[in-house]
PDB file of C-alpha atoms in Angstrom:
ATOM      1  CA  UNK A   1      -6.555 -29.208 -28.918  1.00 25.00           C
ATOM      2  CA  UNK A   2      -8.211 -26.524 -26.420  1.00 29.00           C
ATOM      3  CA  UNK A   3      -8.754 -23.420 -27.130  1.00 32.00           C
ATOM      4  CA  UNK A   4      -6.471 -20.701 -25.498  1.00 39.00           C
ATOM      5  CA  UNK A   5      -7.818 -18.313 -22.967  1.00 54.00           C
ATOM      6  CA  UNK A   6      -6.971 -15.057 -22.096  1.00 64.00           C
ATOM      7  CA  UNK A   7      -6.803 -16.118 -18.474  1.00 64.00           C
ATOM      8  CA  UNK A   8      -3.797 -13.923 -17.094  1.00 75.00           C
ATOM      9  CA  UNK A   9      -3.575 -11.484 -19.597  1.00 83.00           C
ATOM     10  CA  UNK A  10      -3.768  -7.850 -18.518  1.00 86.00           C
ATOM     11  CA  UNK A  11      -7.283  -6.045 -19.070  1.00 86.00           C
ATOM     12  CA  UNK A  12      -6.097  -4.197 -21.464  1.00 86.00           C
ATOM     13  CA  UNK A  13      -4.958  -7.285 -23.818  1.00 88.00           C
ATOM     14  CA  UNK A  14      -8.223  -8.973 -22.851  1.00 88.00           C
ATOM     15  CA  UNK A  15      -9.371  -5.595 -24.084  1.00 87.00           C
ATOM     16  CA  UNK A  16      -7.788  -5.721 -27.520  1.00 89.00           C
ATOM     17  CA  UNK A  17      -8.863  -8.857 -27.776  1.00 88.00           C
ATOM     18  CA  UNK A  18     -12.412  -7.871 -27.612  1.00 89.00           C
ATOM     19  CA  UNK A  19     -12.452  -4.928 -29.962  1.00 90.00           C
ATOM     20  CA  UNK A  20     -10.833  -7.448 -32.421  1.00 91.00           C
ATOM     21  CA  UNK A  21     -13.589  -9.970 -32.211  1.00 90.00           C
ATOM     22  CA  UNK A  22     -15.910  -7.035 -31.990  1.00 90.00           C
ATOM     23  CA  UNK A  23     -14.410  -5.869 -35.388  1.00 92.00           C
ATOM     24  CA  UNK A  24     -15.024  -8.941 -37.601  1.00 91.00           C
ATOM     25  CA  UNK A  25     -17.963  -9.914 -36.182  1.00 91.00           C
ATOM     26  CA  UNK A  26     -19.426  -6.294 -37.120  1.00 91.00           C
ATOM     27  CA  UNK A  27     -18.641  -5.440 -40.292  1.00 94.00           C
ATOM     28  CA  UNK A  28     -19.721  -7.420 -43.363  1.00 94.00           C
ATOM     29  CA  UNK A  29     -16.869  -9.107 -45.639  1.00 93.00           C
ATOM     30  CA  UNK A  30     -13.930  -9.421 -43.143  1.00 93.00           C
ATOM     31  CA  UNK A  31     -12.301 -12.491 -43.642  1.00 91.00           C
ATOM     32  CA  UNK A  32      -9.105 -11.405 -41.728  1.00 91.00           C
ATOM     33  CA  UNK A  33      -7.406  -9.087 -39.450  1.00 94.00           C
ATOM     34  CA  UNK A  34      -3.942  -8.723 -37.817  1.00 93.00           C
ATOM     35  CA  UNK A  35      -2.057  -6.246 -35.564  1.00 93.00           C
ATOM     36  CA  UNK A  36       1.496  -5.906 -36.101  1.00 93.00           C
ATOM     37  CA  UNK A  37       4.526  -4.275 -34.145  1.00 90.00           C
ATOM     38  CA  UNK A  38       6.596  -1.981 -36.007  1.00 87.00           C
ATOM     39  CA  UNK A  39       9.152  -4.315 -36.277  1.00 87.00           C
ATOM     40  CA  UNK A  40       6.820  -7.200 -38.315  1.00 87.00           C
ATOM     41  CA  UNK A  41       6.260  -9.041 -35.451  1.00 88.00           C
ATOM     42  CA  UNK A  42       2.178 -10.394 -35.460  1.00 91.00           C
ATOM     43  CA  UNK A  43       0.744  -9.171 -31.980  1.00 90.00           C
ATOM     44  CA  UNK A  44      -2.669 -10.420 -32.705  1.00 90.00           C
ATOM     45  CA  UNK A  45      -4.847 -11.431 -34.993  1.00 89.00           C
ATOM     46  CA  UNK A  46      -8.403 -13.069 -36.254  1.00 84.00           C
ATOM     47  CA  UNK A  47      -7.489 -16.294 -37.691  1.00 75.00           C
ATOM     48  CA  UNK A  48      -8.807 -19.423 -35.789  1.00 53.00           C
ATOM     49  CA  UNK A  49      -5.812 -20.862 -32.967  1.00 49.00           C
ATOM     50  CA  UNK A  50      -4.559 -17.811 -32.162  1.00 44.00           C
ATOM     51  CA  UNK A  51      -6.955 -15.994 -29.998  1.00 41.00           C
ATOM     52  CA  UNK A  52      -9.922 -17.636 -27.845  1.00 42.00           C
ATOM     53  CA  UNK A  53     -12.388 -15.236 -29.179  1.00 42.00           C
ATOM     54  CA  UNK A  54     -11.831 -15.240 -32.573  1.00 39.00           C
ATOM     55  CA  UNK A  55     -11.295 -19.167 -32.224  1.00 38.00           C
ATOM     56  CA  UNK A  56     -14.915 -19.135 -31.149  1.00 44.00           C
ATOM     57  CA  UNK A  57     -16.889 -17.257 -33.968  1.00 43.00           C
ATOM     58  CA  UNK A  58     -14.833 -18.677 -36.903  1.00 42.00           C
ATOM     59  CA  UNK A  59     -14.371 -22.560 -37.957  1.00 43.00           C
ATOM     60  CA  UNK A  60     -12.402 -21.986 -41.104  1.00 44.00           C
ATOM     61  CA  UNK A  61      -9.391 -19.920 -41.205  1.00 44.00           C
ATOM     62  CA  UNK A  62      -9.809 -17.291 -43.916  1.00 50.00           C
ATOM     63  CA  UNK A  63      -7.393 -14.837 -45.484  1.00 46.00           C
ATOM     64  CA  UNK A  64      -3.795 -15.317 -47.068  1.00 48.00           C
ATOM     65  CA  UNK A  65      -3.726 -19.250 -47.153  1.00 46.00           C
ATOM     66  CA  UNK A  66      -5.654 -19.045 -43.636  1.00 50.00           C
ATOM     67  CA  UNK A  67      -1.947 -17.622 -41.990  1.00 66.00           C
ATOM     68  CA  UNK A  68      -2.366 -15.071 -39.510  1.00 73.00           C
ATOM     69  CA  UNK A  69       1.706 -14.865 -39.894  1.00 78.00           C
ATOM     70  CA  UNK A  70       1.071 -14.593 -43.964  1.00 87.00           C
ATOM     71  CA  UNK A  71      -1.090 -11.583 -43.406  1.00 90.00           C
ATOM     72  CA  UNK A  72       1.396 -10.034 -41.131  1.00 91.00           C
ATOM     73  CA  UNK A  73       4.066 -10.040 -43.151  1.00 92.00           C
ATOM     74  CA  UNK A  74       1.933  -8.957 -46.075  1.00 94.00           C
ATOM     75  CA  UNK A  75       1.093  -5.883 -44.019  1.00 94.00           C
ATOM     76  CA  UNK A  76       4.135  -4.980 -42.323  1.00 94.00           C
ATOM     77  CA  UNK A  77       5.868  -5.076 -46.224  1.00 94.00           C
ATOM     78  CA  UNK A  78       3.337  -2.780 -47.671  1.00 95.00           C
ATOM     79  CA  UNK A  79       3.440  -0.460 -44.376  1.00 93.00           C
ATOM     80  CA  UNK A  80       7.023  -0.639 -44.950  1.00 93.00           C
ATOM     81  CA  UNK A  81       6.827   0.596 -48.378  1.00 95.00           C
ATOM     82  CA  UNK A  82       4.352   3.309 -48.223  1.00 94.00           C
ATOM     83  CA  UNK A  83       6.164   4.630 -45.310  1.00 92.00           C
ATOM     84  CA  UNK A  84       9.342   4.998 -47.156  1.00 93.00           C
ATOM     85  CA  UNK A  85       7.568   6.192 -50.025  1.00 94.00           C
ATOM     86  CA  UNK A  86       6.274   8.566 -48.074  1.00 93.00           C
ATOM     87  CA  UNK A  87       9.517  10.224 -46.790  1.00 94.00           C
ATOM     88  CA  UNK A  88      11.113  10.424 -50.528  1.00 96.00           C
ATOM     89  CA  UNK A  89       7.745  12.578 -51.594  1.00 95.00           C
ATOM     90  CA  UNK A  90       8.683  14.256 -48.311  1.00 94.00           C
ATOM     91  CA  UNK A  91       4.869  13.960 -47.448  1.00 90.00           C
ATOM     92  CA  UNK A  92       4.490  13.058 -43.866  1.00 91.00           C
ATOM     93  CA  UNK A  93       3.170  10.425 -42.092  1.00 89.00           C
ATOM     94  CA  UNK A  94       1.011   7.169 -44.035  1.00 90.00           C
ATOM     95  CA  UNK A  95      -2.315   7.428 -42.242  1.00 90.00           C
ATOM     96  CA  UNK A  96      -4.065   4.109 -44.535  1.00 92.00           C
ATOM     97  CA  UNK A  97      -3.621   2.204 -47.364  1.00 93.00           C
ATOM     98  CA  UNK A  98      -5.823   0.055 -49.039  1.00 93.00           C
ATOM     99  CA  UNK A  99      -5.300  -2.332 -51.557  1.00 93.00           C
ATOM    100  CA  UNK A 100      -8.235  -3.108 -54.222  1.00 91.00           C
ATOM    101  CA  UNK A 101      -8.375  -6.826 -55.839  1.00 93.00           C
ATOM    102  CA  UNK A 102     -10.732  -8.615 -58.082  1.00 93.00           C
ATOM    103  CA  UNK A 103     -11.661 -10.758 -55.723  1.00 92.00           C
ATOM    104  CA  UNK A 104     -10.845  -9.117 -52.526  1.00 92.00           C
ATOM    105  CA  UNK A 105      -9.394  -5.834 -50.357  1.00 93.00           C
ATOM    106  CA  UNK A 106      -6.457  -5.203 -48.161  1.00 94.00           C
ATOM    107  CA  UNK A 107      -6.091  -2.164 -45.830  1.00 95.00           C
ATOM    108  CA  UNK A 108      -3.451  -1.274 -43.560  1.00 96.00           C
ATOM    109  CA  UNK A 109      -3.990   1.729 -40.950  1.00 95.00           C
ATOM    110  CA  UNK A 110      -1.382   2.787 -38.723  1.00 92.00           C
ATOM    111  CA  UNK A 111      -2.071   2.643 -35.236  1.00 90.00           C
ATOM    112  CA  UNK A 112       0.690   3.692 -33.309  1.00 80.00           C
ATOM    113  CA  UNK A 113       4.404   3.957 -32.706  1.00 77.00           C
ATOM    114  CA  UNK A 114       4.622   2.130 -35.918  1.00 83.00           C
ATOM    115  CA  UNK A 115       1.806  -0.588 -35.621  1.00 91.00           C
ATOM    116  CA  UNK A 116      -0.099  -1.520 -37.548  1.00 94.00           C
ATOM    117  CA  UNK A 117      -3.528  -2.787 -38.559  1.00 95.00           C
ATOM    118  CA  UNK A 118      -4.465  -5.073 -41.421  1.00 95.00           C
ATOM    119  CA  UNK A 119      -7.703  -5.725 -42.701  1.00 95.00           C
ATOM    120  CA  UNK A 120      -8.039  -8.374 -45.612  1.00 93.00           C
ATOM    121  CA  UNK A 121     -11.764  -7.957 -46.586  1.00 93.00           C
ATOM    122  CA  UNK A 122     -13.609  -9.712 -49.452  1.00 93.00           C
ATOM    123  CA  UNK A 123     -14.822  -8.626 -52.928  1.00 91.00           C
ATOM    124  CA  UNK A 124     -18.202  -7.760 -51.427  1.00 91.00           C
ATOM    125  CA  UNK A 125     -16.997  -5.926 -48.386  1.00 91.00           C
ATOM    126  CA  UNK A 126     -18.093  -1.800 -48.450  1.00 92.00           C
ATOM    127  CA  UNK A 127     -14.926  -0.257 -48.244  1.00 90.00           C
ATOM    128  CA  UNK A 128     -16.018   3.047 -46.332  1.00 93.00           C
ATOM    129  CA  UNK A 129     -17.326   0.327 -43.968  1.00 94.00           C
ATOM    130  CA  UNK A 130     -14.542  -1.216 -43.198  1.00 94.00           C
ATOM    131  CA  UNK A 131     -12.206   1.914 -43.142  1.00 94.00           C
ATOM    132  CA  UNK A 132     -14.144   3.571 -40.455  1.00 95.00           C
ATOM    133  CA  UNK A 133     -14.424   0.296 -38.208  1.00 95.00           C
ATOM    134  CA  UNK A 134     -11.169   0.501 -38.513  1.00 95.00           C
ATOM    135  CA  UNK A 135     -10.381   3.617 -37.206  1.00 94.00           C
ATOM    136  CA  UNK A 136     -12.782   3.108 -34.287  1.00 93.00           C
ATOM    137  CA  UNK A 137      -9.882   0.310 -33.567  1.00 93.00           C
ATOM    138  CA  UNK A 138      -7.129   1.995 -33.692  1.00 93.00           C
ATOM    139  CA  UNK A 139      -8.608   5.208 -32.093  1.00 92.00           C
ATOM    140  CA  UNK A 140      -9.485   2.324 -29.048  1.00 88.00           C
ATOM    141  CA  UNK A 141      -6.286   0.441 -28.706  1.00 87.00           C
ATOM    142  CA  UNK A 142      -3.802   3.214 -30.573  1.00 83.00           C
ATOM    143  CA  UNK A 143      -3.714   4.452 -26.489  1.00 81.00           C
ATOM    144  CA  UNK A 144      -3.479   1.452 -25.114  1.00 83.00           C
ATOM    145  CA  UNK A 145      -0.604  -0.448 -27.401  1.00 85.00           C
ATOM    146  CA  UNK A 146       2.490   0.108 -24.746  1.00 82.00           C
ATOM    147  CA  UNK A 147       5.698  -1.463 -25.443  1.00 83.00           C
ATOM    148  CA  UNK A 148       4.837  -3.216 -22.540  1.00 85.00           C
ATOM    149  CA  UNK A 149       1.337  -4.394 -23.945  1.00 87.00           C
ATOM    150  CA  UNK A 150       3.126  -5.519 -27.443  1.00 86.00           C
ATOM    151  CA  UNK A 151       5.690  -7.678 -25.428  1.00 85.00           C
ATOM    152  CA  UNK A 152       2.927  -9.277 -23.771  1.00 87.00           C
ATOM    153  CA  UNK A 153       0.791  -9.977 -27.245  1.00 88.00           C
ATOM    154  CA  UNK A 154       3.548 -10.945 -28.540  1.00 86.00           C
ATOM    155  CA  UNK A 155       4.482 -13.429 -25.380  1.00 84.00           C
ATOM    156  CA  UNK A 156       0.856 -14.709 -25.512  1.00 83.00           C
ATOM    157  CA  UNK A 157       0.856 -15.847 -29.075  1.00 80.00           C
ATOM    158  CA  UNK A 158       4.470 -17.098 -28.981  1.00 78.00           C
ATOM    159  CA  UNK A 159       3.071 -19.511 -25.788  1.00 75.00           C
ATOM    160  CA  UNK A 160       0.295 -20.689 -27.627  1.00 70.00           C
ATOM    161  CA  UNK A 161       1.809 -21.422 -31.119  1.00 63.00           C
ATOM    162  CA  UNK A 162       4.552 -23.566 -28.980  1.00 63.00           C
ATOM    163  CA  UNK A 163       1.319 -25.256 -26.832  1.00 60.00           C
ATOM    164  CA  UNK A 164       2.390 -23.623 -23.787  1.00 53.00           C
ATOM    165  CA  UNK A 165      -0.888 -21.537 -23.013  1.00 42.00           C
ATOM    166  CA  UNK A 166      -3.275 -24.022 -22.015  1.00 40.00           C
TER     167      UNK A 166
END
């Protein structure tokens, strides 16, 4: 099976795209990442087949059972909880929250209009690192992440999981 492009995609989801790729091929210990709409939809994401670029730097998926869609919905259920956490401490927005394992990390950072960003890092990875690469991506694409932008991520990976982007 070929690889799908981003042929036809707007610059700015060619953009995304890019400071994804950019993201886990920069910092150490990322074996993951995702970006998901408010609703727990996956918009886009590291693991091999489901973007072009990060098809091209990784041959093994890593992550939750190598499941983009399993690392969504692992981060849109704990940005679901610490967000209504948040409101019964009456404590305002959830900025981040990160997860530490024995033998790995998660972090979720809200990006905006209730996406978010998950990071699922390994035991190795330098935290701090991560975090602030992190925030370089959302402070990047946080502008940029439209309604009209999400439908389109959204379209894009829906074409190519059914084999229609080719």
């Amino acid at each position: 099976m070929t690889a799908p492009s981003t042929f036809g995609l707007s610059s700015e989801a060619r953009n995304l795209h890019w400071l994804l790729t950019n993201l886990v091929e920069e910092v150490p210990g990322i074996q993951s990442v995702a970006v998901v709409s408010s609703d727990g939809l996956l918009l886009l994401s590291s693991d091999p087949g489901t973007n072009d670029e990060a098809r091209q730097t990784r041959t093994t998926p890593k992550g939750p059972r190598g499941s983009s869609a399993d690392l969504a919905t692992i981060v849109s259920g704990i940005g679901s909880l610490t967000i209504g956490a948040a409101k019964l401490m009456e404590s305002g927005g959830v900025k981040h929250t990160m997860v530490a394992m024995d033998e790995g990390s998660l972090f979720v950072m809200s990006i905006s209009d209730g996406s978010l960003l998950g990071v699922h890092g390994s035991a190795d990875s330098d935290m701090s690192v991560v975090a602030y690469h992190m925030a370089l991506f959302v402070g990047r694409a946080g502008h940029v992440l439209t309604p009209e932008l999400r439908s389109e991520l959204r379209q894009s990976l829906e074409s190519e999981t059914t084999g229609g982007a080719r």
